[in-house]
PDB file of C-alpha atoms in Angstrom:
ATOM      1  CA  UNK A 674      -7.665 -16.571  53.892  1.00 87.00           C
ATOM      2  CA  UNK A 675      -8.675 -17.159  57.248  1.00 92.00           C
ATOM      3  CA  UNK A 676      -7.576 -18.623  60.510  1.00 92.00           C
ATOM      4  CA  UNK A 677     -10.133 -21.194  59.897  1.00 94.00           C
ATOM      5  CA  UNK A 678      -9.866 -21.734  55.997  1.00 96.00           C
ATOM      6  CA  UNK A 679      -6.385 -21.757  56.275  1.00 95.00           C
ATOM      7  CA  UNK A 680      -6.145 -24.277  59.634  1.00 96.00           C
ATOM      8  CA  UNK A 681      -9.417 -26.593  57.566  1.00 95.00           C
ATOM      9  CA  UNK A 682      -8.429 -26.200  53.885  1.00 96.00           C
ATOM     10  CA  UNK A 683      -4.949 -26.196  54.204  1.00 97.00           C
ATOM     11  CA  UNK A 684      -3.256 -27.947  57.385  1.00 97.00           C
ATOM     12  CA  UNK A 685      -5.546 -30.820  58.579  1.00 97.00           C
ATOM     13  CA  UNK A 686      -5.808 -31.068  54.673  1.00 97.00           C
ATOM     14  CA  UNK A 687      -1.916 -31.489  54.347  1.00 97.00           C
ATOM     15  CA  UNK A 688      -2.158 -33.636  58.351  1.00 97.00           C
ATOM     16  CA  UNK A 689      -4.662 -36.260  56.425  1.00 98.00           C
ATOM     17  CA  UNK A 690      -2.315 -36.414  52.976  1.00 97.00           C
ATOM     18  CA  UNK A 691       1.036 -36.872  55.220  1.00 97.00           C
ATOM     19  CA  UNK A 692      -0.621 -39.617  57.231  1.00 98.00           C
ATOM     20  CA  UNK A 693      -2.339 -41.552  54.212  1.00 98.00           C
ATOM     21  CA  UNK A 694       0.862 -41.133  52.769  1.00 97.00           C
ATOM     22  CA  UNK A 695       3.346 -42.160  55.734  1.00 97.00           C
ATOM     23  CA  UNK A 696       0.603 -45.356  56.749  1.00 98.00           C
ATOM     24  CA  UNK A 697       0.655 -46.525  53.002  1.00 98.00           C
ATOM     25  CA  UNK A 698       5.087 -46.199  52.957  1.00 97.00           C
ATOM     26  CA  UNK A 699       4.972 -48.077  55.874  1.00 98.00           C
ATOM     27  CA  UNK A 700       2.898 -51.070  54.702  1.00 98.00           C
ATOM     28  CA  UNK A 701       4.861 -51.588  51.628  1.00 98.00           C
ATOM     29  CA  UNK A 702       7.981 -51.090  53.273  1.00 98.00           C
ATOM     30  CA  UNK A 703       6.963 -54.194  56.116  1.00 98.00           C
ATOM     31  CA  UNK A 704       5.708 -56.254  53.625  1.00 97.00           C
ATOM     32  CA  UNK A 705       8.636 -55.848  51.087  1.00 97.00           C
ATOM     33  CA  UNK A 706      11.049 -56.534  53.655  1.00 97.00           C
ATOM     34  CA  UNK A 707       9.379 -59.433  55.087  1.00 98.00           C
ATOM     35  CA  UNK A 708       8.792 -61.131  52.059  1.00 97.00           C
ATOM     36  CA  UNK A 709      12.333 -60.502  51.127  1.00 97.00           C
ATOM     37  CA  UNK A 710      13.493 -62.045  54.700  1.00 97.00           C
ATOM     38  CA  UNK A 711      10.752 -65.289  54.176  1.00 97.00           C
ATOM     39  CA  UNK A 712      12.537 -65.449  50.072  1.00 97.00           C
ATOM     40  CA  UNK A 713      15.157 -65.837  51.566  1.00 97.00           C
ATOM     41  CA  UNK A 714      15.212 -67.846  54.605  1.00 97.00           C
ATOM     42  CA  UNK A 715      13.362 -70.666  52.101  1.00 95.00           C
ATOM     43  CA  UNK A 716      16.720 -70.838  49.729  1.00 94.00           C
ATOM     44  CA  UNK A 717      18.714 -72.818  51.838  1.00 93.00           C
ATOM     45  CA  UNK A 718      15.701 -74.947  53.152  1.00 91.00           C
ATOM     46  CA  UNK A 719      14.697 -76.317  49.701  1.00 89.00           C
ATOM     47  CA  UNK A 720      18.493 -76.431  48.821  1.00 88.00           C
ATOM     48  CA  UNK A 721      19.296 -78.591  51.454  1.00 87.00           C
ATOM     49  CA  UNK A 722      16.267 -81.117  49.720  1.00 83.00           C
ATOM     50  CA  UNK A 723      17.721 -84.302  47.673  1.00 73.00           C
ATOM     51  CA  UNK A 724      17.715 -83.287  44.113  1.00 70.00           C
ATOM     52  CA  UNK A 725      17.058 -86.622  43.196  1.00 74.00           C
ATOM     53  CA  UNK A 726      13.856 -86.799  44.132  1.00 72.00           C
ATOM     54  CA  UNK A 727      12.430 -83.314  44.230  1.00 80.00           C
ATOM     55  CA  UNK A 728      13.638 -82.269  40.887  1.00 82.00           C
ATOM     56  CA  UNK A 729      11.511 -79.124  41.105  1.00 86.00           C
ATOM     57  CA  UNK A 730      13.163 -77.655  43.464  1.00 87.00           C
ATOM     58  CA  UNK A 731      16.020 -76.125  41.345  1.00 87.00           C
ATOM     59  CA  UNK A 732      13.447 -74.019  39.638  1.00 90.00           C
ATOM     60  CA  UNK A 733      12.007 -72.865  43.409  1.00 92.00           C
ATOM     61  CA  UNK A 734      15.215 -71.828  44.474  1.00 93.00           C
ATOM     62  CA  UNK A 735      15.728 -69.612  41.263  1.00 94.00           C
ATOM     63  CA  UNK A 736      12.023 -68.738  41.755  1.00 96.00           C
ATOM     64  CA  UNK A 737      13.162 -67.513  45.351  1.00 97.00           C
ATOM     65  CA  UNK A 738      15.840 -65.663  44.401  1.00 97.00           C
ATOM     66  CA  UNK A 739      14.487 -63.964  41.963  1.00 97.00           C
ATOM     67  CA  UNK A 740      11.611 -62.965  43.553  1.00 97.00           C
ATOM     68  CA  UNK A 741      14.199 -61.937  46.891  1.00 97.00           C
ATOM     69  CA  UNK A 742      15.817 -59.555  43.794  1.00 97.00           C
ATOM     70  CA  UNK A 743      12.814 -57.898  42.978  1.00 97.00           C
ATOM     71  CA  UNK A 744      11.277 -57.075  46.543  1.00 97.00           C
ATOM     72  CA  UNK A 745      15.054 -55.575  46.968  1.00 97.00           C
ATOM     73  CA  UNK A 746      15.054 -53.192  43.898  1.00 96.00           C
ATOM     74  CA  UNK A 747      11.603 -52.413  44.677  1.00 96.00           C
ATOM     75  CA  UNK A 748      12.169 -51.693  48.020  1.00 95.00           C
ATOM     76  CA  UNK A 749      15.533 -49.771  47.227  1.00 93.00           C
ATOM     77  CA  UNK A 750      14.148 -47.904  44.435  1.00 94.00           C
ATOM     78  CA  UNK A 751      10.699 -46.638  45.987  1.00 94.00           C
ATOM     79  CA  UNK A 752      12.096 -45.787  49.309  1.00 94.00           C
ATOM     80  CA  UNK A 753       9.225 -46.662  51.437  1.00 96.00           C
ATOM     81  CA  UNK A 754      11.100 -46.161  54.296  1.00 95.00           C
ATOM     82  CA  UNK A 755      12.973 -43.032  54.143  1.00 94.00           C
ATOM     83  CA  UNK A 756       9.468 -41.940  52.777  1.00 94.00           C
ATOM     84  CA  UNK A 757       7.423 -43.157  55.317  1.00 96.00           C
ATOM     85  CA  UNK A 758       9.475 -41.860  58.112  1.00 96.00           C
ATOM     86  CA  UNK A 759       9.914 -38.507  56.011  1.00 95.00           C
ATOM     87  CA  UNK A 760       5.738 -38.000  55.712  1.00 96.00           C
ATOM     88  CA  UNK A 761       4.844 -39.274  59.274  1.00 97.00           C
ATOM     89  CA  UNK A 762       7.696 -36.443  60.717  1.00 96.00           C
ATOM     90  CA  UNK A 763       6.129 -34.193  58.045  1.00 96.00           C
ATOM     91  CA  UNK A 764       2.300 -34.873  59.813  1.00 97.00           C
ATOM     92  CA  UNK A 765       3.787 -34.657  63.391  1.00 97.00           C
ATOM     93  CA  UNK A 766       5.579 -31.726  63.050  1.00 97.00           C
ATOM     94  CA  UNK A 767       2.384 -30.354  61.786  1.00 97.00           C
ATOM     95  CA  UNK A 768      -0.141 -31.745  64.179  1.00 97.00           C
ATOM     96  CA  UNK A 769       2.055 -30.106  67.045  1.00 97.00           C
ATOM     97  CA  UNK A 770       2.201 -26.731  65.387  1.00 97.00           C
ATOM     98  CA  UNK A 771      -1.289 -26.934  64.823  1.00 97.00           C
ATOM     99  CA  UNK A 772      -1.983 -27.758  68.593  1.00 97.00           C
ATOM    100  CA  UNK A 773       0.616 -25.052  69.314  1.00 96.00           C
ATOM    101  CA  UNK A 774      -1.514 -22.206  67.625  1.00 95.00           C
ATOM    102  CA  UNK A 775      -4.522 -23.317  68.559  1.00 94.00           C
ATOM    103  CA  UNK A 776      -3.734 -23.481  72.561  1.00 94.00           C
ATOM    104  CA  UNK A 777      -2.335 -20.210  72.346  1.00 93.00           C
ATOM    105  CA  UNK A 778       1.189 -21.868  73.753  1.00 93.00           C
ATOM    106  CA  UNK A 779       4.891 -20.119  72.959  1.00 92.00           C
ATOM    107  CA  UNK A 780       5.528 -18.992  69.945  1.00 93.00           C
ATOM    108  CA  UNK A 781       1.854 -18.319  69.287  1.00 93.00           C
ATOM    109  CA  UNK A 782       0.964 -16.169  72.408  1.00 89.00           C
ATOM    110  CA  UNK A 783       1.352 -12.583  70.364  1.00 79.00           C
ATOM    111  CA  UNK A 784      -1.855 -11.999  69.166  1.00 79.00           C
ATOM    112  CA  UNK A 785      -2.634 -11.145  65.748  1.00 77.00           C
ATOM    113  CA  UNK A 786       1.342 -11.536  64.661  1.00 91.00           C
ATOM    114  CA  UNK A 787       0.760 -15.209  66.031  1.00 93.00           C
ATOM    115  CA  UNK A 788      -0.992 -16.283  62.894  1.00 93.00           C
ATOM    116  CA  UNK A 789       0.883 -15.127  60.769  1.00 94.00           C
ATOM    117  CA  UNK A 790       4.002 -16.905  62.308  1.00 95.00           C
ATOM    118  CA  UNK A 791       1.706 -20.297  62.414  1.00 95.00           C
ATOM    119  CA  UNK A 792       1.243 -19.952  58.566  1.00 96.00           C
ATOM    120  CA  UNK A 793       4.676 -19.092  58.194  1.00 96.00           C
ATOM    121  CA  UNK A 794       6.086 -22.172  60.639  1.00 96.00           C
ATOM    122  CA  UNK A 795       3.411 -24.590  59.034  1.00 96.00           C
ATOM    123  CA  UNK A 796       5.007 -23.856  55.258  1.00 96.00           C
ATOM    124  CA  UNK A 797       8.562 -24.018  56.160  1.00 96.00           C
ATOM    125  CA  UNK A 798       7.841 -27.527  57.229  1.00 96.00           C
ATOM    126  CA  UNK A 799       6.140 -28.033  54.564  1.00 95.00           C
ATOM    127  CA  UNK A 800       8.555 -27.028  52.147  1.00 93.00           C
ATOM    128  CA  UNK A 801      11.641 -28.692  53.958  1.00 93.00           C
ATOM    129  CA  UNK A 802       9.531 -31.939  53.526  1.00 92.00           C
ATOM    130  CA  UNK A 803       9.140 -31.596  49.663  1.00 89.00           C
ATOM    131  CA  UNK A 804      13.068 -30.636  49.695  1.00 88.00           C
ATOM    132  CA  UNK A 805      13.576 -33.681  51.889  1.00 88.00           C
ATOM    133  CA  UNK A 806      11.613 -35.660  49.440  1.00 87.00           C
ATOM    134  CA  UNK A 807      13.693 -34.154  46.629  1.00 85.00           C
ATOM    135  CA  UNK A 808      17.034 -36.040  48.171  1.00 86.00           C
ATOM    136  CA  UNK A 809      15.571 -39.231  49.339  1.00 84.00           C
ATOM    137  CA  UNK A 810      14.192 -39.082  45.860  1.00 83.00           C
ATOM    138  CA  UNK A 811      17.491 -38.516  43.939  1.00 85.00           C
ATOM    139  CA  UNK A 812      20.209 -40.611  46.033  1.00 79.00           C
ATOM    140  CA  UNK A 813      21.296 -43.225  44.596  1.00 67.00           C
ATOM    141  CA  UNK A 814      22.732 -44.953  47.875  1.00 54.00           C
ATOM    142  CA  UNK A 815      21.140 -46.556  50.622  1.00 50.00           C
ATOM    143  CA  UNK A 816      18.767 -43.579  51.707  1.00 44.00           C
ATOM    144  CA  UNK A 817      19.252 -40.420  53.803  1.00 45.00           C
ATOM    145  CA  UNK A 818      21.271 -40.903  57.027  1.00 52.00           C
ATOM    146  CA  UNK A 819      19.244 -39.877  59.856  1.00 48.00           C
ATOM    147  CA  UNK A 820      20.530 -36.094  59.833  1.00 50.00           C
ATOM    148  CA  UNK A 821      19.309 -35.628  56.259  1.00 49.00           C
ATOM    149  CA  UNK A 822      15.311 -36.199  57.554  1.00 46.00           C
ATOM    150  CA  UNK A 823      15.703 -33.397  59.685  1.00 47.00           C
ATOM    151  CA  UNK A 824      12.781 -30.664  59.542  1.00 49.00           C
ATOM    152  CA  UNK A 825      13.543 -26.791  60.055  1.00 48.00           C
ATOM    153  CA  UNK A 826      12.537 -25.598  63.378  1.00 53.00           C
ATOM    154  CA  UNK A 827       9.587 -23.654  63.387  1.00 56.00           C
ATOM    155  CA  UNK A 828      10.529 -20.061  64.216  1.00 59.00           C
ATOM    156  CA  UNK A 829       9.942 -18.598  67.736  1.00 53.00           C
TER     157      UNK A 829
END
């Protein structure tokens, strides 16, 4: 493969998926926690209404907290935000690289071994993404802490 196939068919490839990716993580993240927030922030309001004469609003307030429940397991068991912040590091880290090799800047000022150390930097993020993923993925807590989102230094 090529410096060109490889940088075309391969990197801004992988650049476009992580941003798509981190852009569409961060939507549903922002909107499931700000629906949650507007659930419940309108709890107490229609609790605080006379009974008496808005007898529907017993059923709003278990609508509202049911819905609040939902968004929350969603939220907590998709991730979006450990994910989103995962895949826009991911495209960064890549983008940089990329700009890196193509500039000709430290490491990539060798020559022909330069290349081969770009392909070999670009996977290794690449890879400590997907193993990234793999945690975020399988913990059944909170999330990663911020130290667990860490990506592998590119070799020098």
């Amino acid at each position: 493969m090529t410096e060109e196939e490889y940088l075309t068919e391969r990197v801004d490839n992988q650049i476009v998926w992580y941003s798509k990716k981190s852009k569409t993580n961060k939507i549903y993240h922002l909107w499931s926690n700000a629906l949650i927030i507007v659930f419940a922030a309108l709890i107490p309001f229609f609790a605080a209404l006379n009974e008496e004469t808005l007898v529907w609003a017993k059923y709003l307030i278990a609508l509202l907290g049911l819905l609040t429940a939902i968004f929350t397991g969603i939220s907590a068991l998709y991730k979006f935000q450990e994910k989103w912040m995962t895949y826009r590091i991911t495209g960064e880290s890549l983008k940089r690289e990329r700009i890196l090799f193509l500039t000709g800047t430290h490491p990539y000022d060798g020559g022909a071994a330069s290349f081969n150390q770009f392909v070999n930097n670009a996977e290794n993020i690449m890879n400590t993404e997907n193993a990234v993923w793999t945690q975020i993925i399988s913990k059944k807590d909170e999330g990663p802490k911020a130290e667990d989102t860490t990506l592998v230094e590119p070799q020098t």
